[in-house]
Amino acid sequence: MNPLPKSLLLPIDDQEETLRPIDFLVQLYPRRDHISLILSYLESPLAPVYLQKPLAPAMLAKKKALLLAREAKTREVLNLARKTLVQDGFPEDEIQQHVQEKELSVAHHACRLADLKKVDAVVIQRRFSSRLEAFFKGDISAALLNHCQVSPIWFVDGEVKVERAVIGLDDAAASRRAVDHAAFMLAETSLQIELLHLSRTLSQPFECTAVQFDTAAPSLRGTSGELHAVLKESLEILAGEGIAPERITLAVLPSKDKIAQEILRHCRTRQAGILVLGHKGSAGTWNFLKNSVAKAVLAEANNLAVWVNQ
């Protein structure tokens, strides 16, 4: 069966590190003839002095020179990105380019374009190795979380080992959307998938395969009936995309309220390269924005692709 078409938005600039997510995509999708990519590039605006009318001849000549230089830089950046994608097996006729002058923040432009084009995800390189560096250089992760209310965001950090994905579960609607998204994007891959829930009431870890779930579920004593329903529904969503139960495991682990650190520690233990999270407002168990769990995960993630779904 041929995989379903997928559309991704890749914001880029003149730094080659913005092309690093391409390596991640190559690992994730050995077959890439069904993937369309939109390269989004923002040109630096001209200084306000060049927007005045009329311009003196000398200023007009300088403006034209600046525009020509900007156009050449844009062409150079896009040509490199397109060349890299084609060399890595992405179909050239499925690579689109979107260029506009920067008027707002990078995050605002990217999310607005993603919603307009109805892409499956925004794929972006996480650039900073520490919270301090992010603070001084301007990490746009929080802005992307704020502006991308519809499109999922894939934050790619470092060298990602694409063999296993962990999907964080709780009782909120955003969690279900995260499972939906992961099921669609991972169905054609061979990755192992783990459903993870952190419980404040469970005293002992619970782990099983999808095949064992129906018989093992009664041992989830001390948790709510809603958890059983969430796990079962998640398994049904994955199965609905044709993901074999042999690829799926479940883990419900005791939590001491250090959610971000516990999630990341579990990903390291499992050698997971992808972490899928649901991001919501004030409702739900994890309450990502108010408790800064998503921000903490993104700030501390190393060699990990974090997929955030609203």
PDB file of C-alpha atoms in Angstrom:
ATOM      1  CA  MET A   1       0.000   0.000   0.000  1.00  0.00           C
ATOM      2  CA  ASN A   2       1.293   3.436  -0.929  1.00  0.00           C
ATOM      3  CA  PRO A   3       1.717   5.836   2.010  1.00  0.00           C
ATOM      4  CA  LEU A   4      -0.596   8.836   2.199  1.00  0.00           C
ATOM      5  CA  PRO A   5       0.770  12.211   1.043  1.00  0.00           C
ATOM      6  CA  LYS A   6       2.293  14.406   3.715  1.00  0.00           C
ATOM      7  CA  SER A   7       3.090  18.121   3.713  1.00  0.00           C
ATOM      8  CA  LEU A   8       5.750  19.784   5.868  1.00  0.00           C
ATOM      9  CA  LEU A   9       6.840  23.386   6.350  1.00  0.00           C
ATOM     10  CA  LEU A  10      10.563  24.034   6.859  1.00  0.00           C
ATOM     11  CA  PRO A  11      11.446  27.601   7.916  1.00  0.00           C
ATOM     12  CA  ILE A  12      15.022  28.401   6.854  1.00  0.00           C
ATOM     13  CA  ASP A  13      17.454  31.302   6.952  1.00  0.00           C
ATOM     14  CA  ASP A  14      21.050  31.881   5.872  1.00  0.00           C
ATOM     15  CA  GLN A  15      22.400  29.558   8.580  1.00  0.00           C
ATOM     16  CA  GLU A  16      22.954  26.016   7.292  1.00  0.00           C
ATOM     17  CA  GLU A  17      21.894  24.588  10.648  1.00  0.00           C
ATOM     18  CA  THR A  18      18.288  25.336   9.682  1.00  0.00           C
ATOM     19  CA  LEU A  19      18.669  22.503   7.157  1.00  0.00           C
ATOM     20  CA  ARG A  20      19.580  19.926   9.820  1.00  0.00           C
ATOM     21  CA  PRO A  21      15.977  18.694  10.164  1.00  0.00           C
ATOM     22  CA  ILE A  22      16.364  17.285   6.656  1.00  0.00           C
ATOM     23  CA  ASP A  23      18.671  14.587   8.069  1.00  0.00           C
ATOM     24  CA  PHE A  24      15.957  13.706  10.571  1.00  0.00           C
ATOM     25  CA  LEU A  25      13.332  13.453   7.821  1.00  0.00           C
ATOM     26  CA  VAL A  26      15.603  11.234   5.734  1.00  0.00           C
ATOM     27  CA  GLN A  27      15.956   8.814   8.647  1.00  0.00           C
ATOM     28  CA  LEU A  28      12.261   8.913   9.444  1.00  0.00           C
ATOM     29  CA  TYR A  29      11.007   8.362   5.900  1.00  0.00           C
ATOM     30  CA  PRO A  30      13.153   6.017   3.795  1.00  0.00           C
ATOM     31  CA  ARG A  31      10.605   6.565   1.027  1.00  0.00           C
ATOM     32  CA  ARG A  32      10.083  10.252   0.285  1.00  0.00           C
ATOM     33  CA  ASP A  33       8.276  10.471  -3.046  1.00  0.00           C
ATOM     34  CA  HIS A  34       4.974  11.297  -1.306  1.00  0.00           C
ATOM     35  CA  ILE A  35       6.287  14.133   0.872  1.00  0.00           C
ATOM     36  CA  SER A  36       5.869  17.758  -0.170  1.00  0.00           C
ATOM     37  CA  LEU A  37       7.967  20.451   1.487  1.00  0.00           C
ATOM     38  CA  ILE A  38       7.450  24.186   1.714  1.00  0.00           C
ATOM     39  CA  LEU A  39      10.637  26.184   2.239  1.00  0.00           C
ATOM     40  CA  SER A  40       9.805  29.402   4.081  1.00  0.00           C
ATOM     41  CA  TYR A  41      12.354  32.201   3.905  1.00  0.00           C
ATOM     42  CA  LEU A  42      12.010  35.704   5.348  1.00  0.00           C
ATOM     43  CA  GLU A  43      13.923  38.551   3.758  1.00  0.00           C
ATOM     44  CA  SER A  44      15.275  41.303   5.979  1.00  0.00           C
ATOM     45  CA  PRO A  45      13.272  44.522   5.588  1.00  0.00           C
ATOM     46  CA  LEU A  46      14.912  47.639   4.249  1.00  0.00           C
ATOM     47  CA  ALA A  47      15.625  50.488   6.622  1.00  0.00           C
ATOM     48  CA  PRO A  48      12.701  52.952   6.903  1.00  0.00           C
ATOM     49  CA  VAL A  49      14.745  55.670   5.209  1.00  0.00           C
ATOM     50  CA  TYR A  50      14.437  53.781   1.903  1.00  0.00           C
ATOM     51  CA  LEU A  51      10.645  53.740   2.128  1.00  0.00           C
ATOM     52  CA  GLN A  52      10.322  57.512   1.912  1.00  0.00           C
ATOM     53  CA  LYS A  53       9.124  59.088  -1.316  1.00  0.00           C
ATOM     54  CA  PRO A  54      10.523  60.619  -3.339  1.00  0.00           C
ATOM     55  CA  LEU A  55      14.071  59.355  -2.896  1.00  0.00           C
ATOM     56  CA  ALA A  56      17.103  61.301  -3.983  1.00  0.00           C
ATOM     57  CA  PRO A  57      18.918  59.680  -6.936  1.00  0.00           C
ATOM     58  CA  ALA A  58      21.810  58.545  -4.751  1.00  0.00           C
ATOM     59  CA  MET A  59      19.447  56.959  -2.221  1.00  0.00           C
ATOM     60  CA  LEU A  60      17.423  55.333  -4.995  1.00  0.00           C
ATOM     61  CA  ALA A  61      20.565  53.804  -6.464  1.00  0.00           C
ATOM     62  CA  LYS A  62      21.578  52.486  -3.050  1.00  0.00           C
ATOM     63  CA  LYS A  63      18.096  51.034  -2.527  1.00  0.00           C
ATOM     64  CA  LYS A  64      18.282  49.190  -5.843  1.00  0.00           C
ATOM     65  CA  ALA A  65      21.700  47.800  -4.918  1.00  0.00           C
ATOM     66  CA  LEU A  66      20.381  46.605  -1.562  1.00  0.00           C
ATOM     67  CA  LEU A  67      17.393  44.924  -3.205  1.00  0.00           C
ATOM     68  CA  LEU A  68      19.632  43.181  -5.733  1.00  0.00           C
ATOM     69  CA  ALA A  69      21.934  41.948  -2.965  1.00  0.00           C
ATOM     70  CA  ARG A  70      18.947  40.738  -0.953  1.00  0.00           C
ATOM     71  CA  GLU A  71      17.523  38.935  -3.959  1.00  0.00           C
ATOM     72  CA  ALA A  72      20.875  37.244  -4.612  1.00  0.00           C
ATOM     73  CA  LYS A  73      21.098  36.115  -0.981  1.00  0.00           C
ATOM     74  CA  THR A  74      17.560  34.747  -1.093  1.00  0.00           C
ATOM     75  CA  ARG A  75      18.331  32.819  -4.266  1.00  0.00           C
ATOM     76  CA  GLU A  76      21.538  31.425  -2.733  1.00  0.00           C
ATOM     77  CA  VAL A  77      19.772  30.197   0.425  1.00  0.00           C
ATOM     78  CA  LEU A  78      16.845  28.627  -1.422  1.00  0.00           C
ATOM     79  CA  ASN A  79      19.052  26.983  -4.048  1.00  0.00           C
ATOM     80  CA  LEU A  80      21.149  25.341  -1.336  1.00  0.00           C
ATOM     81  CA  ALA A  81      18.052  24.090   0.473  1.00  0.00           C
ATOM     82  CA  ARG A  82      16.475  22.760  -2.718  1.00  0.00           C
ATOM     83  CA  LYS A  83      19.736  21.088  -3.785  1.00  0.00           C
ATOM     84  CA  THR A  84      20.064  19.410  -0.382  1.00  0.00           C
ATOM     85  CA  LEU A  85      16.497  18.112  -0.503  1.00  0.00           C
ATOM     86  CA  VAL A  86      16.794  16.750  -4.034  1.00  0.00           C
ATOM     87  CA  GLN A  87      20.104  15.044  -3.228  1.00  0.00           C
ATOM     88  CA  ASP A  88      18.395  13.404  -0.255  1.00  0.00           C
ATOM     89  CA  GLY A  89      15.621  11.967  -2.396  1.00  0.00           C
ATOM     90  CA  PHE A  90      12.789  14.456  -2.040  1.00  0.00           C
ATOM     91  CA  PRO A  91      10.910  14.964  -5.337  1.00  0.00           C
ATOM     92  CA  GLU A  92      11.881  18.301  -6.868  1.00  0.00           C
ATOM     93  CA  ASP A  93       8.376  18.987  -8.135  1.00  0.00           C
ATOM     94  CA  GLU A  94       7.069  18.684  -4.561  1.00  0.00           C
ATOM     95  CA  ILE A  95       9.362  21.408  -3.176  1.00  0.00           C
ATOM     96  CA  GLN A  96       7.680  24.795  -2.892  1.00  0.00           C
ATOM     97  CA  GLN A  97       9.232  28.116  -1.936  1.00  0.00           C
ATOM     98  CA  HIS A  98       7.609  30.909   0.028  1.00  0.00           C
ATOM     99  CA  VAL A  99       9.506  34.191   0.270  1.00  0.00           C
ATOM    100  CA  GLN A 100       8.315  37.363   1.946  1.00  0.00           C
ATOM    101  CA  GLU A 101       9.743  40.354   3.702  1.00  0.00           C
ATOM    102  CA  LYS A 102       9.855  39.942   7.444  1.00  0.00           C
ATOM    103  CA  GLU A 103       7.138  42.043   9.054  1.00  0.00           C
ATOM    104  CA  LEU A 104       6.461  40.135  12.272  1.00  0.00           C
ATOM    105  CA  SER A 105       8.300  37.468  14.263  1.00  0.00           C
ATOM    106  CA  VAL A 106       9.640  34.310  12.624  1.00  0.00           C
ATOM    107  CA  ALA A 107       7.189  32.272  14.685  1.00  0.00           C
ATOM    108  CA  HIS A 108       4.224  34.400  13.640  1.00  0.00           C
ATOM    109  CA  HIS A 109       5.109  34.139   9.950  1.00  0.00           C
ATOM    110  CA  ALA A 110       5.741  30.381  10.118  1.00  0.00           C
ATOM    111  CA  CYS A 111       2.537  29.550  11.971  1.00  0.00           C
ATOM    112  CA  ARG A 112       0.381  31.771   9.801  1.00  0.00           C
ATOM    113  CA  LEU A 113       1.801  30.170   6.652  1.00  0.00           C
ATOM    114  CA  ALA A 114       1.400  26.678   8.120  1.00  0.00           C
ATOM    115  CA  ASP A 115      -2.266  27.311   8.853  1.00  0.00           C
ATOM    116  CA  LEU A 116      -2.807  28.815   5.404  1.00  0.00           C
ATOM    117  CA  LYS A 117      -1.161  25.885   3.609  1.00  0.00           C
ATOM    118  CA  LYS A 118      -2.697  23.316   5.991  1.00  0.00           C
ATOM    119  CA  VAL A 119       0.594  21.461   6.423  1.00  0.00           C
ATOM    120  CA  ASP A 120       0.886  18.357   8.574  1.00  0.00           C
ATOM    121  CA  ALA A 121       3.713  19.848  10.643  1.00  0.00           C
ATOM    122  CA  VAL A 122       6.165  22.718  10.985  1.00  0.00           C
ATOM    123  CA  VAL A 123       9.692  21.278  11.198  1.00  0.00           C
ATOM    124  CA  ILE A 124      12.266  23.513  12.851  1.00  0.00           C
ATOM    125  CA  GLN A 125      15.782  23.180  14.205  1.00  0.00           C
ATOM    126  CA  ARG A 126      16.181  23.879  17.911  1.00  0.00           C
ATOM    127  CA  ARG A 127      19.347  25.965  17.962  1.00  0.00           C
ATOM    128  CA  PHE A 128      20.400  26.353  21.556  1.00  0.00           C
ATOM    129  CA  SER A 129      22.257  23.979  23.819  1.00  0.00           C
ATOM    130  CA  SER A 130      21.214  25.582  27.109  1.00  0.00           C
ATOM    131  CA  ARG A 131      18.527  27.768  28.634  1.00  0.00           C
ATOM    132  CA  LEU A 132      21.090  30.536  29.129  1.00  0.00           C
ATOM    133  CA  GLU A 133      22.062  30.545  25.468  1.00  0.00           C
ATOM    134  CA  ALA A 134      18.408  30.505  24.450  1.00  0.00           C
ATOM    135  CA  PHE A 135      17.726  33.472  26.729  1.00  0.00           C
ATOM    136  CA  PHE A 136      20.494  35.629  25.292  1.00  0.00           C
ATOM    137  CA  LYS A 137      20.079  34.644  21.638  1.00  0.00           C
ATOM    138  CA  GLY A 138      16.304  34.486  21.504  1.00  0.00           C
ATOM    139  CA  ASP A 139      14.718  31.041  21.438  1.00  0.00           C
ATOM    140  CA  ILE A 140      11.459  31.094  19.451  1.00  0.00           C
ATOM    141  CA  SER A 141      10.064  27.870  20.939  1.00  0.00           C
ATOM    142  CA  ALA A 142       7.631  29.667  23.245  1.00  0.00           C
ATOM    143  CA  ALA A 143       6.494  31.950  20.421  1.00  0.00           C
ATOM    144  CA  LEU A 144       5.828  28.961  18.175  1.00  0.00           C
ATOM    145  CA  LEU A 145       3.798  27.321  20.924  1.00  0.00           C
ATOM    146  CA  ASN A 146       1.817  30.528  21.242  1.00  0.00           C
ATOM    147  CA  HIS A 147       1.149  31.153  17.546  1.00  0.00           C
ATOM    148  CA  CYS A 148       0.788  27.630  16.125  1.00  0.00           C
ATOM    149  CA  GLN A 149      -2.654  26.839  17.489  1.00  0.00           C
ATOM    150  CA  VAL A 150      -3.519  24.422  14.660  1.00  0.00           C
ATOM    151  CA  SER A 151      -0.371  23.014  13.077  1.00  0.00           C
ATOM    152  CA  PRO A 152       1.829  20.572  15.016  1.00  0.00           C
ATOM    153  CA  ILE A 153       5.450  21.666  15.517  1.00  0.00           C
ATOM    154  CA  TRP A 154       8.450  19.347  15.277  1.00  0.00           C
ATOM    155  CA  PHE A 155      11.407  20.726  17.236  1.00  0.00           C
ATOM    156  CA  VAL A 156      14.543  18.831  16.155  1.00  0.00           C
ATOM    157  CA  ASP A 157      17.612  18.901  18.398  1.00  0.00           C
ATOM    158  CA  GLY A 158      21.046  17.416  17.756  1.00  0.00           C
ATOM    159  CA  GLU A 159      21.663  13.940  16.384  1.00  0.00           C
ATOM    160  CA  VAL A 160      18.346  12.109  16.575  1.00  0.00           C
ATOM    161  CA  LYS A 161      18.289   8.314  16.640  1.00  0.00           C
ATOM    162  CA  VAL A 162      15.096   7.429  14.804  1.00  0.00           C
ATOM    163  CA  GLU A 163      14.113   4.005  16.113  1.00  0.00           C
ATOM    164  CA  ARG A 164      11.503   4.595  18.807  1.00  0.00           C
ATOM    165  CA  ALA A 165       8.811   7.191  19.527  1.00  0.00           C
ATOM    166  CA  VAL A 166       7.257   7.930  22.911  1.00  0.00           C
ATOM    167  CA  ILE A 167       3.760   9.453  22.985  1.00  0.00           C
ATOM    168  CA  GLY A 168       2.835  11.231  26.207  1.00  0.00           C
ATOM    169  CA  LEU A 169      -0.753  10.628  27.288  1.00  0.00           C
ATOM    170  CA  ASP A 170      -3.119  12.295  29.689  1.00  0.00           C
ATOM    171  CA  ASP A 171      -6.869  12.883  29.848  1.00  0.00           C
ATOM    172  CA  ALA A 172      -7.054  16.039  27.706  1.00  0.00           C
ATOM    173  CA  ALA A 173      -8.213  16.431  24.118  1.00  0.00           C
ATOM    174  CA  ALA A 174      -4.753  17.629  23.065  1.00  0.00           C
ATOM    175  CA  SER A 175      -3.390  14.241  24.075  1.00  0.00           C
ATOM    176  CA  ARG A 176      -5.794  12.478  21.728  1.00  0.00           C
ATOM    177  CA  ARG A 177      -4.784  14.816  18.905  1.00  0.00           C
ATOM    178  CA  ALA A 178      -1.144  13.973  19.630  1.00  0.00           C
ATOM    179  CA  VAL A 179      -1.912  10.274  19.202  1.00  0.00           C
ATOM    180  CA  ASP A 180      -3.858  10.994  15.998  1.00  0.00           C
ATOM    181  CA  HIS A 181      -0.955  12.988  14.603  1.00  0.00           C
ATOM    182  CA  ALA A 182       1.687  10.436  15.575  1.00  0.00           C
ATOM    183  CA  ALA A 183      -0.365   7.564  14.166  1.00  0.00           C
ATOM    184  CA  PHE A 184      -0.711   9.283  10.796  1.00  0.00           C
ATOM    185  CA  MET A 185       2.906  10.426  10.559  1.00  0.00           C
ATOM    186  CA  LEU A 186       4.474   7.187  11.858  1.00  0.00           C
ATOM    187  CA  ALA A 187       2.236   4.540  10.279  1.00  0.00           C
ATOM    188  CA  GLU A 188       4.471   4.020   7.250  1.00  0.00           C
ATOM    189  CA  THR A 189       7.663   3.837   9.329  1.00  0.00           C
ATOM    190  CA  SER A 190       9.100   0.866  11.199  1.00  0.00           C
ATOM    191  CA  LEU A 191       9.516   2.719  14.512  1.00  0.00           C
ATOM    192  CA  GLN A 192       8.564   1.156  17.805  1.00  0.00           C
ATOM    193  CA  ILE A 193       5.891   3.251  19.528  1.00  0.00           C
ATOM    194  CA  GLU A 194       5.395   3.587  23.272  1.00  0.00           C
ATOM    195  CA  LEU A 195       2.361   5.116  24.968  1.00  0.00           C
ATOM    196  CA  LEU A 196       3.487   6.781  28.198  1.00  0.00           C
ATOM    197  CA  HIS A 197       1.404   8.071  31.099  1.00  0.00           C
ATOM    198  CA  LEU A 198       2.773   9.457  34.361  1.00  0.00           C
ATOM    199  CA  SER A 199       0.531   8.824  37.363  1.00  0.00           C
ATOM    200  CA  ARG A 200       0.556  10.545  40.732  1.00  0.00           C
ATOM    201  CA  THR A 201      -1.491   7.723  42.292  1.00  0.00           C
ATOM    202  CA  LEU A 202       0.267   4.631  40.960  1.00  0.00           C
ATOM    203  CA  SER A 203       2.865   3.131  43.296  1.00  0.00           C
ATOM    204  CA  GLN A 204       4.398   0.548  40.944  1.00  0.00           C
ATOM    205  CA  PRO A 205       5.282   0.812  37.240  1.00  0.00           C
ATOM    206  CA  PHE A 206       2.941  -0.842  34.766  1.00  0.00           C
ATOM    207  CA  GLU A 207       4.289  -1.958  31.397  1.00  0.00           C
ATOM    208  CA  CYS A 208       2.953  -4.273  28.724  1.00  0.00           C
ATOM    209  CA  THR A 209       2.695  -4.728  24.980  1.00  0.00           C
ATOM    210  CA  ALA A 210      -0.413  -3.813  23.021  1.00  0.00           C
ATOM    211  CA  VAL A 211      -1.083  -7.517  22.553  1.00  0.00           C
ATOM    212  CA  GLN A 212      -1.082  -8.027  26.331  1.00  0.00           C
ATOM    213  CA  PHE A 213      -3.146  -4.966  27.235  1.00  0.00           C
ATOM    214  CA  ASP A 214      -6.591  -6.529  27.654  1.00  0.00           C
ATOM    215  CA  THR A 215      -5.313  -9.179  30.047  1.00  0.00           C
ATOM    216  CA  ALA A 216      -2.802  -6.934  31.841  1.00  0.00           C
ATOM    217  CA  ALA A 217      -5.058  -3.885  32.314  1.00  0.00           C
ATOM    218  CA  PRO A 218      -6.708  -5.123  35.552  1.00  0.00           C
ATOM    219  CA  SER A 219      -3.348  -4.672  37.286  1.00  0.00           C
ATOM    220  CA  LEU A 220      -3.717  -0.890  36.859  1.00  0.00           C
ATOM    221  CA  ARG A 221      -5.207  -0.630  40.317  1.00  0.00           C
ATOM    222  CA  GLY A 222      -4.951   2.762  41.934  1.00  0.00           C
ATOM    223  CA  THR A 223      -5.586   4.670  38.702  1.00  0.00           C
ATOM    224  CA  SER A 224      -8.790   6.172  37.348  1.00  0.00           C
ATOM    225  CA  GLY A 225     -11.106   4.400  34.957  1.00  0.00           C
ATOM    226  CA  GLU A 226     -10.475   7.268  32.552  1.00  0.00           C
ATOM    227  CA  LEU A 227      -6.870   6.160  32.146  1.00  0.00           C
ATOM    228  CA  HIS A 228      -7.953   2.724  30.945  1.00  0.00           C
ATOM    229  CA  ALA A 229     -10.255   4.403  28.416  1.00  0.00           C
ATOM    230  CA  VAL A 230      -7.490   6.740  27.212  1.00  0.00           C
ATOM    231  CA  LEU A 231      -5.038   3.869  26.739  1.00  0.00           C
ATOM    232  CA  LYS A 232      -7.606   1.748  24.936  1.00  0.00           C
ATOM    233  CA  GLU A 233      -8.677   4.587  22.656  1.00  0.00           C
ATOM    234  CA  SER A 234      -5.037   5.368  21.848  1.00  0.00           C
ATOM    235  CA  LEU A 235      -4.433   1.756  20.861  1.00  0.00           C
ATOM    236  CA  GLU A 236      -7.501   1.894  18.629  1.00  0.00           C
ATOM    237  CA  ILE A 237      -6.255   5.061  16.924  1.00  0.00           C
ATOM    238  CA  LEU A 238      -2.874   3.472  16.203  1.00  0.00           C
ATOM    239  CA  ALA A 239      -4.532   0.293  14.941  1.00  0.00           C
ATOM    240  CA  GLY A 240      -6.808   2.389  12.732  1.00  0.00           C
ATOM    241  CA  GLU A 241      -3.749   3.660  10.866  1.00  0.00           C
ATOM    242  CA  GLY A 242      -2.582   0.099  10.296  1.00  0.00           C
ATOM    243  CA  ILE A 243       0.145   0.064  12.949  1.00  0.00           C
ATOM    244  CA  ALA A 244       0.747  -3.523  14.035  1.00  0.00           C
ATOM    245  CA  PRO A 245       0.273  -4.220  17.764  1.00  0.00           C
ATOM    246  CA  GLU A 246       3.734  -5.800  17.849  1.00  0.00           C
ATOM    247  CA  ARG A 247       5.172  -2.304  17.346  1.00  0.00           C
ATOM    248  CA  ILE A 248       3.353  -0.839  20.351  1.00  0.00           C
ATOM    249  CA  THR A 249       4.110  -0.912  24.076  1.00  0.00           C
ATOM    250  CA  LEU A 250       2.471   0.867  27.011  1.00  0.00           C
ATOM    251  CA  ALA A 251       4.001   2.278  30.189  1.00  0.00           C
ATOM    252  CA  VAL A 252       2.261   3.862  33.171  1.00  0.00           C
ATOM    253  CA  LEU A 253       4.847   5.106  35.655  1.00  0.00           C
ATOM    254  CA  PRO A 254       4.674   6.683  39.121  1.00  0.00           C
ATOM    255  CA  SER A 255       5.363  10.419  39.070  1.00  0.00           C
ATOM    256  CA  LYS A 256       6.781  12.774  41.689  1.00  0.00           C
ATOM    257  CA  ASP A 257       5.560  15.865  39.816  1.00  0.00           C
ATOM    258  CA  LYS A 258       8.833  16.560  37.992  1.00  0.00           C
ATOM    259  CA  ILE A 259       7.066  15.779  34.748  1.00  0.00           C
ATOM    260  CA  ALA A 260       9.521  17.204  32.211  1.00  0.00           C
ATOM    261  CA  GLN A 261      12.561  15.563  33.778  1.00  0.00           C
ATOM    262  CA  GLU A 262      10.729  12.248  34.165  1.00  0.00           C
ATOM    263  CA  ILE A 263       9.616  12.254  30.543  1.00  0.00           C
ATOM    264  CA  LEU A 264      13.099  13.050  29.256  1.00  0.00           C
ATOM    265  CA  ARG A 265      14.722  10.478  31.531  1.00  0.00           C
ATOM    266  CA  HIS A 266      12.315   7.846  30.235  1.00  0.00           C
ATOM    267  CA  CYS A 267      13.115   8.792  26.626  1.00  0.00           C
ATOM    268  CA  ARG A 268      16.832   8.428  27.318  1.00  0.00           C
ATOM    269  CA  THR A 269      16.303   5.063  29.012  1.00  0.00           C
ATOM    270  CA  ARG A 270      14.244   3.827  26.075  1.00  0.00           C
ATOM    271  CA  GLN A 271      16.624   5.421  23.538  1.00  0.00           C
ATOM    272  CA  ALA A 272      13.650   7.166  21.988  1.00  0.00           C
ATOM    273  CA  GLY A 273      14.409   9.714  19.280  1.00  0.00           C
ATOM    274  CA  ILE A 274      10.894  11.165  19.062  1.00  0.00           C
ATOM    275  CA  LEU A 275       8.720  12.500  21.872  1.00  0.00           C
ATOM    276  CA  VAL A 276       5.120  13.419  21.042  1.00  0.00           C
ATOM    277  CA  LEU A 277       3.267  15.731  23.439  1.00  0.00           C
ATOM    278  CA  GLY A 278      -0.170  17.272  23.640  1.00  0.00           C
ATOM    279  CA  HIS A 279      -0.040  20.974  24.538  1.00  0.00           C
ATOM    280  CA  LYS A 280      -3.031  22.529  26.216  1.00  0.00           C
ATOM    281  CA  GLY A 281      -4.095  25.435  28.400  1.00  0.00           C
ATOM    282  CA  SER A 282      -5.273  25.316  31.973  1.00  0.00           C
ATOM    283  CA  ALA A 283      -7.245  22.054  31.817  1.00  0.00           C
ATOM    284  CA  GLY A 284      -5.830  18.564  32.195  1.00  0.00           C
ATOM    285  CA  THR A 285      -3.314  16.795  34.358  1.00  0.00           C
ATOM    286  CA  TRP A 286      -0.034  18.211  33.054  1.00  0.00           C
ATOM    287  CA  ASN A 287      -1.169  21.780  32.344  1.00  0.00           C
ATOM    288  CA  PHE A 288       1.756  22.406  29.983  1.00  0.00           C
ATOM    289  CA  LEU A 289       1.758  26.181  29.635  1.00  0.00           C
ATOM    290  CA  LYS A 290       1.110  27.188  33.223  1.00  0.00           C
ATOM    291  CA  ASN A 291       3.574  24.682  34.654  1.00  0.00           C
ATOM    292  CA  SER A 292       6.066  25.240  31.811  1.00  0.00           C
ATOM    293  CA  VAL A 293       6.383  21.498  31.171  1.00  0.00           C
ATOM    294  CA  ALA A 294       6.566  21.904  27.403  1.00  0.00           C
ATOM    295  CA  LYS A 295       9.091  24.718  27.770  1.00  0.00           C
ATOM    296  CA  ALA A 296      11.163  22.655  30.202  1.00  0.00           C
ATOM    297  CA  VAL A 297      11.130  19.667  27.867  1.00  0.00           C
ATOM    298  CA  LEU A 298      12.181  21.806  24.908  1.00  0.00           C
ATOM    299  CA  ALA A 299      14.889  23.588  26.905  1.00  0.00           C
ATOM    300  CA  GLU A 300      16.428  20.368  28.194  1.00  0.00           C
ATOM    301  CA  ALA A 301      15.890  17.992  25.274  1.00  0.00           C
ATOM    302  CA  ASN A 302      19.091  16.712  23.688  1.00  0.00           C
ATOM    303  CA  ASN A 303      19.347  14.598  20.544  1.00  0.00           C
ATOM    304  CA  LEU A 304      15.574  14.416  20.439  1.00  0.00           C
ATOM    305  CA  ALA A 305      12.744  15.470  18.134  1.00  0.00           C
ATOM    306  CA  VAL A 306       9.861  16.861  20.188  1.00  0.00           C
ATOM    307  CA  TRP A 307       6.508  16.927  18.404  1.00  0.00           C
ATOM    308  CA  VAL A 308       4.071  19.333  20.048  1.00  0.00           C
ATOM    309  CA  ASN A 309       0.369  19.230  19.212  1.00  0.00           C
ATOM    310  CA  GLN A 310      -2.170  21.801  20.368  1.00  0.00           C
TER     311      GLN A 310
END
